[in-house]
Short mmCIF file of C-alpha atoms in Angstrom, two decimals:
data_model
loop_
_atom_site.label_atom_id
_atom_site.label_comp_id
_atom_site.label_asym_id
_atom_site.label_seq_id
_atom_site.Cartn_x
_atom_site.Cartn_y
_atom_site.Cartn_z
CA MET A 6 11.26 -1.35 15.47
CA VAL A 7 8.02 0.09 14.16
CA SER A 8 4.87 -1.45 15.64
CA ARG A 9 3.48 -4.28 13.57
CA MET A 10 0.14 -2.74 12.90
CA SER A 11 -1.90 0.18 14.19
CA LEU A 12 -5.33 1.50 13.32
CA LEU A 13 -5.17 4.79 11.42
CA SER A 14 -7.25 7.79 12.46
CA PRO A 15 -7.44 11.20 10.76
CA THR A 16 -5.08 12.66 13.36
CA LEU A 17 -2.73 9.73 13.91
CA TYR A 18 0.85 10.58 12.97
CA ALA A 19 -0.29 13.92 11.55
CA VAL A 20 3.08 15.27 12.59
CA LEU A 21 4.52 13.33 9.66
CA ILE A 22 2.82 15.67 7.26
CA ASN A 23 3.63 19.23 6.19
CA GLN A 24 6.89 19.60 8.09
CA GLN A 25 8.55 22.99 7.64
CA VAL A 26 12.19 22.25 6.88
CA GLY A 27 14.98 24.82 6.63
CA ASN A 28 17.84 24.62 4.18
CA SER A 29 20.53 26.42 6.17
CA ILE A 30 22.45 23.30 7.32
CA ASN A 31 25.24 21.97 5.12
CA ILE A 32 25.12 18.18 5.31
CA ILE A 33 28.22 16.05 4.79
CA SER A 34 27.77 13.40 2.08
CA LEU A 35 26.71 9.86 2.95
CA SER A 36 29.85 7.73 3.37
CA HIS A 37 30.15 4.18 2.09
CA LYS A 38 30.32 2.90 5.68
CA ASP A 39 27.15 4.69 6.75
CA PHE A 40 25.40 3.66 3.54
CA LEU A 41 26.13 0.02 4.40
CA ARG A 42 24.76 0.51 7.92
CA LEU A 43 21.51 1.87 6.51
CA SER A 44 21.17 -0.48 3.53
CA GLU A 45 21.79 -3.60 5.65
CA PHE A 46 19.19 -2.41 8.16
CA ILE A 47 16.66 -1.71 5.38
CA GLN A 48 17.25 -5.14 3.84
CA LYS A 49 16.98 -6.99 7.17
CA GLU A 50 13.98 -5.20 8.66
CA TYR A 51 11.94 -4.36 5.56
CA GLY A 52 13.30 -6.68 2.86
CA ILE A 53 13.85 -3.78 0.46
CA LYS A 54 16.84 -4.08 -1.87
CA MET A 55 19.24 -1.17 -1.48
CA PRO A 56 22.28 -1.80 -3.75
CA GLU A 57 25.24 0.56 -4.04
CA ALA A 58 23.63 2.12 -7.14
CA LYS A 59 20.94 3.60 -4.87
CA LYS A 60 23.37 5.38 -2.54
CA THR A 61 22.73 8.80 -4.10
CA LEU A 62 18.95 8.21 -4.01
CA LEU A 63 19.03 7.25 -0.34
CA GLU A 64 21.19 10.28 0.48
CA SER A 65 18.87 12.72 -1.28
CA ARG A 66 15.77 11.26 0.39
CA LEU A 67 17.25 11.54 3.87
CA GLN A 68 18.79 15.00 3.56
CA LYS A 69 15.52 16.79 4.28
CA ARG A 70 15.08 14.71 7.42
CA LEU A 71 18.60 15.54 8.63
CA ARG A 72 17.95 19.24 8.11
CA PHE A 73 14.75 19.01 10.10
CA LEU A 74 16.64 17.34 12.95
CA LYS A 75 19.53 19.83 12.59
CA ILE A 76 21.97 16.97 12.08
CA LYS A 77 25.01 17.68 9.91
CA THR A 78 26.38 14.18 9.24
CA PHE A 79 24.88 10.85 8.25
CA LYS A 80 27.05 9.18 10.89
CA GLU A 81 25.32 11.22 13.57
CA TYR A 82 21.96 10.36 12.02
CA CYS A 83 22.79 6.62 11.97
CA ASP A 84 23.87 6.77 15.61
CA TYR A 85 20.58 8.44 16.47
CA LEU A 86 18.46 6.11 14.30
CA PHE A 87 19.93 2.98 15.88
CA SER A 88 19.76 4.29 19.43
CA PRO A 89 16.87 3.22 21.71
CA GLU A 90 15.32 6.66 21.26
CA GLY A 91 15.66 6.53 17.47
CA LEU A 92 14.28 3.02 17.15
CA SER A 93 11.20 4.05 19.09
CA SER A 94 10.55 7.48 17.55
CA GLU A 95 12.49 8.02 14.31
CA ILE A 96 11.65 4.78 12.48
CA PRO A 97 8.23 5.94 11.10
CA TYR A 98 9.88 8.99 9.52
CA PHE A 99 12.73 6.86 8.18
CA ILE A 100 10.30 4.39 6.55
CA ASP A 101 8.40 7.20 4.86
CA LYS A 102 11.64 8.45 3.29
CA ILE A 103 12.87 5.08 1.96
CA THR A 104 9.66 3.61 0.56
CA THR A 105 8.47 4.15 -3.01
CA ASN A 106 4.78 4.94 -3.48
CA LYS A 107 3.59 5.00 -7.07
CA THR A 108 -0.06 4.33 -7.79
CA GLU A 109 -3.10 5.59 -9.68
CA PHE A 110 -6.82 5.01 -10.00
CA PHE A 111 -7.75 2.06 -12.26
CA ARG A 112 -4.11 1.07 -12.70
CA GLU A 113 -3.87 -2.03 -14.92
CA GLY A 114 -7.56 -1.72 -15.73
CA SER A 115 -7.97 -5.20 -17.20
CA HIS A 116 -7.81 -6.56 -13.66
CA PHE A 117 -11.03 -4.77 -12.74
CA ASP A 118 -12.76 -6.11 -15.85
CA PHE A 119 -11.70 -9.64 -14.88
CA LEU A 120 -12.84 -8.99 -11.33
CA THR A 121 -16.42 -8.13 -12.30
CA LYS A 122 -16.84 -10.48 -15.25
CA HIS A 123 -15.19 -13.62 -13.86
CA ALA A 124 -13.87 -13.53 -10.29
CA LEU A 125 -16.91 -12.08 -8.52
CA PRO A 126 -19.49 -14.32 -10.30
CA GLU A 127 -17.42 -17.41 -9.41
CA ILE A 128 -17.05 -16.39 -5.77
CA ILE A 129 -20.75 -15.54 -5.45
CA LYS A 130 -21.72 -18.85 -7.00
CA ASN A 131 -19.85 -20.72 -4.26
CA ILE A 132 -21.41 -18.80 -1.34
CA ASP A 133 -24.35 -20.87 -0.13
CA THR A 134 -25.75 -18.39 2.42
CA SER A 135 -28.39 -15.73 1.83
CA TYR A 136 -26.05 -13.02 3.20
CA LYS A 137 -23.12 -12.81 0.80
CA GLU A 138 -20.09 -10.88 2.05
CA ILE A 139 -16.94 -10.65 -0.03
CA LYS A 140 -13.73 -9.65 1.75
CA LEU A 141 -10.91 -7.96 -0.15
CA TRP A 142 -7.39 -6.92 0.83
CA SER A 143 -5.36 -4.24 -0.94
CA ALA A 144 -1.86 -5.18 0.26
CA GLY A 145 0.48 -2.26 -0.37
CA CYS A 146 -2.24 0.33 -0.93
CA SER A 147 0.00 3.43 -0.99
CA THR A 148 -2.08 6.65 -1.06
CA GLY A 149 -5.38 4.83 -1.50
CA GLU A 150 -6.14 4.89 -5.21
CA GLU A 151 -6.31 1.08 -5.51
CA PRO A 152 -8.70 0.36 -2.60
CA TYR A 153 -10.93 3.29 -3.57
CA THR A 154 -11.02 1.98 -7.15
CA LEU A 155 -12.07 -1.40 -5.78
CA ALA A 156 -14.78 0.24 -3.67
CA MET A 157 -16.17 2.12 -6.67
CA VAL A 158 -16.17 -0.99 -8.85
CA LEU A 159 -17.79 -3.14 -6.17
CA ASN A 160 -20.34 -0.49 -5.30
CA ASP A 161 -21.45 -0.36 -8.93
CA TYR A 162 -21.48 -4.15 -9.10
CA THR A 163 -23.65 -4.62 -6.00
CA ALA A 164 -26.07 -1.97 -7.30
CA LEU A 165 -26.67 -4.21 -10.33
CA LYS A 166 -27.06 -7.32 -8.16
CA LYS A 167 -29.54 -6.10 -5.54
CA ASN A 168 -31.35 -9.43 -5.54
CA LEU A 169 -28.22 -11.22 -4.25
CA ASN A 170 -28.00 -9.45 -0.85
CA LEU A 171 -24.34 -8.82 -1.66
CA HIS A 172 -21.96 -6.97 0.65
CA PHE A 173 -18.22 -6.34 0.67
CA SER A 174 -15.45 -5.06 2.92
CA ILE A 175 -11.99 -3.80 1.96
CA LEU A 176 -8.85 -3.81 4.09
CA ALA A 177 -6.02 -1.61 2.80
CA THR A 178 -2.52 -1.82 4.28
CA ASP A 179 0.85 -0.16 3.80
CA ILE A 180 4.06 0.20 5.79
CA SER A 181 4.19 3.99 5.41
CA MET A 182 2.07 6.01 7.82
CA GLU A 183 2.50 9.10 5.64
CA VAL A 184 0.80 7.56 2.61
CA LEU A 185 -1.87 6.01 4.83
CA GLN A 186 -2.65 9.46 6.19
CA THR A 187 -3.14 10.71 2.61
CA ALA A 188 -5.26 7.66 1.79
CA HIS A 189 -7.50 8.17 4.82
CA GLN A 190 -8.05 11.83 3.96
CA ALA A 191 -9.04 10.79 0.39
CA VAL A 192 -8.22 14.21 -1.08
CA TYR A 193 -6.46 14.34 -4.46
CA HIS A 194 -5.62 16.76 -7.25
CA GLU A 195 -8.31 16.41 -9.91
CA SER A 196 -5.68 15.33 -12.48
CA ARG A 197 -5.30 12.11 -10.47
CA ALA A 198 -8.94 11.31 -11.21
CA GLU A 199 -8.57 11.28 -15.00
CA PRO A 200 -8.62 7.44 -15.30
CA ILE A 201 -11.93 7.22 -13.41
CA PRO A 202 -14.95 6.71 -15.73
CA LEU A 203 -17.19 9.76 -15.98
CA SER A 204 -20.21 7.95 -14.49
CA MET A 205 -18.18 7.10 -11.38
CA LYS A 206 -16.77 10.61 -11.11
CA LYS A 207 -20.31 11.96 -10.90
CA ARG A 208 -21.31 9.50 -8.18
CA TYR A 209 -18.18 9.12 -6.07
CA LEU A 210 -16.16 12.34 -6.29
CA LEU A 211 -16.77 15.69 -4.61
CA LYS A 212 -15.37 18.89 -6.12
CA SER A 213 -14.12 21.82 -4.08
CA LYS A 214 -16.60 24.63 -3.59
CA VAL A 215 -13.77 27.11 -4.03
CA ARG A 216 -13.51 28.32 -7.63
CA ASN A 217 -10.37 27.18 -9.48
CA ASN A 218 -9.42 24.87 -6.63
CA GLN A 219 -8.46 21.70 -8.51
CA ILE A 220 -9.07 19.36 -5.59
CA ILE A 221 -11.45 16.39 -5.39
CA LYS A 222 -12.45 14.20 -2.47
CA ILE A 223 -13.83 10.66 -2.42
CA THR A 224 -17.41 10.55 -1.10
CA SER A 225 -18.04 9.23 2.40
CA GLU A 226 -20.02 6.35 0.87
CA ILE A 227 -16.80 5.01 -0.66
CA ARG A 228 -14.43 6.10 2.12
CA ASN A 229 -16.45 4.26 4.75
CA GLN A 230 -16.08 0.98 2.87
CA VAL A 231 -12.28 0.93 3.27
CA LYS A 232 -10.37 0.27 6.50
CA PHE A 233 -6.70 1.33 6.56
CA LEU A 234 -4.03 -0.36 8.67
CA GLN A 235 -0.24 -0.08 8.91
CA LEU A 236 1.54 -3.36 8.21
CA ASN A 237 5.13 -4.48 7.63
CA PHE A 238 5.46 -7.45 5.23
CA MET A 239 8.64 -8.53 7.02
CA GLU A 240 6.73 -9.44 10.17
CA THR A 241 6.32 -13.22 10.52
CA ASP A 242 2.75 -12.73 11.80
CA PHE A 243 0.63 -10.01 10.23
CA GLY A 244 -1.88 -10.26 13.06
CA LEU A 245 -4.92 -10.19 10.79
CA LYS A 246 -8.04 -11.85 12.20
CA GLN A 247 -9.76 -12.70 8.94
CA ARG A 248 -9.19 -14.37 5.60
CA PHE A 249 -10.02 -12.87 2.24
CA ASP A 250 -11.78 -13.90 -0.97
CA ILE A 251 -9.66 -11.53 -3.09
CA ILE A 252 -6.20 -10.09 -2.54
CA PHE A 253 -4.62 -7.36 -4.65
CA CYS A 254 -0.84 -7.22 -4.12
CA ARG A 255 0.37 -5.37 -7.19
CA ASN A 256 3.71 -3.71 -7.91
CA VAL A 257 4.81 -4.18 -4.30
CA ILE A 258 7.15 -7.16 -4.10
CA ILE A 259 9.32 -5.93 -6.99
CA TYR A 260 11.33 -3.99 -4.41
CA PHE A 261 12.36 -7.21 -2.61
CA ASP A 262 14.87 -9.89 -3.57
CA LYS A 263 13.50 -13.17 -4.99
CA LEU A 264 13.83 -15.20 -1.77
CA THR A 265 12.10 -12.48 0.26
CA GLN A 266 9.37 -12.20 -2.38
CA GLU A 267 8.49 -15.88 -1.98
CA LYS A 268 8.46 -15.67 1.83
CA ILE A 269 6.20 -12.61 1.76
CA LEU A 270 3.79 -14.14 -0.76
CA LYS A 271 3.49 -17.31 1.32
CA ARG A 272 2.54 -15.24 4.35
CA ILE A 273 0.04 -13.21 2.32
CA LEU A 274 -1.52 -16.32 0.79
CA ASN A 275 -2.16 -17.74 4.26
CA TYR A 276 -4.92 -15.13 4.42
CA LEU A 277 -6.50 -16.07 1.08
CA VAL A 278 -9.29 -18.67 1.17
CA PRO A 279 -8.95 -21.73 -1.10
CA GLY A 280 -10.56 -20.78 -4.40
CA GLY A 281 -9.86 -17.11 -3.71
CA TYR A 282 -8.28 -14.81 -6.30
CA PHE A 283 -4.81 -13.26 -6.12
CA PHE A 284 -3.98 -10.26 -8.34
CA GLN A 285 -0.34 -9.38 -9.03
CA GLY A 286 1.25 -6.48 -10.91
CA HIS A 287 2.05 -6.98 -14.61
CA SER A 288 5.74 -6.31 -13.94
CA GLU A 289 5.92 -9.07 -11.33
CA SER A 290 6.37 -12.82 -11.65
CA ILE A 291 5.99 -15.88 -9.40
CA GLN A 292 7.88 -18.13 -11.80
CA GLY A 293 10.02 -20.64 -9.92
CA MET A 294 8.21 -20.09 -6.61
CA LYS A 295 6.43 -22.88 -4.76
CA LEU A 296 3.08 -21.24 -4.13
CA PRO A 297 -0.45 -22.69 -3.98
CA LEU A 298 -1.56 -20.69 -7.02
CA LYS A 299 -3.01 -21.61 -10.42
CA PRO A 300 -2.95 -18.99 -13.21
CA VAL A 301 -6.34 -18.08 -14.69
CA TYR A 302 -5.54 -14.79 -16.45
CA PRO A 303 -2.39 -12.68 -16.96
CA THR A 304 -1.07 -12.01 -13.41
CA VAL A 305 -4.30 -13.35 -11.85
CA TYR A 306 -4.33 -16.61 -9.90
CA ILE A 307 -6.67 -18.88 -7.93
CA LYS A 308 -5.49 -20.38 -4.67
CA THR A 309 -5.49 -24.17 -4.77
CA SER A 310 -6.29 -26.32 -1.74
#
């Protein structure tokens, strides 16, 4: 079982990245029996739905890993994965292959408008100390675009509110160490930065000094405001030592069944302060769930007492 949570460093799990994989091994197709072994494990340990319709997808995602290990059959891979050695060493690689990571800067941009125009002023109004710190959690941060967007938005906001002695911190978590490595490095193709407003690009992005190199990097000012951790939503105790004023958990729980979605959201909401704001993806719904949330805007909620 993968460890519940571990602090990411620039070198941690670097072996996950840039593996050189040969294509000389002919791999026998994934059988129905082995698919069931894998899909039941994925559902139980990570809550991710893996119906029969995804058999071909799962097979194609794992083939590169089998070639790297020089394994010819999925049965042999399953035996290795579920062995003591596999459960201790192969699981991080397996997770990286089965998880979906789609994100972008300023995704669902209306959320960030609501954040600055409504959520932040309300939170600040209810802080009765001279030092005002706002804690945010990007739950399911993928390759980092969401937490870095939050950092840019909040950095601009605090610059306009210098008289308030306002500070913020951002925790960003994901189950995949591979995407967390990318997020920590904060290096992207410049096409990924298109949704970022020009004024923010000038302040928070660094261009490569190499001509025609279409790579940008987030400035250290923004990178240093985000802390990345690995976290599995299926753990009963996330092990976090703080509670948050704002939680973004967008386009993450859609990969779980309805019952698992409700269990995960209840655990997440334990870390949201009463009166705090919860942001959900526009394709997600909490209808029919018993959660301490009151809607205030499309897919934005306030936690009730």
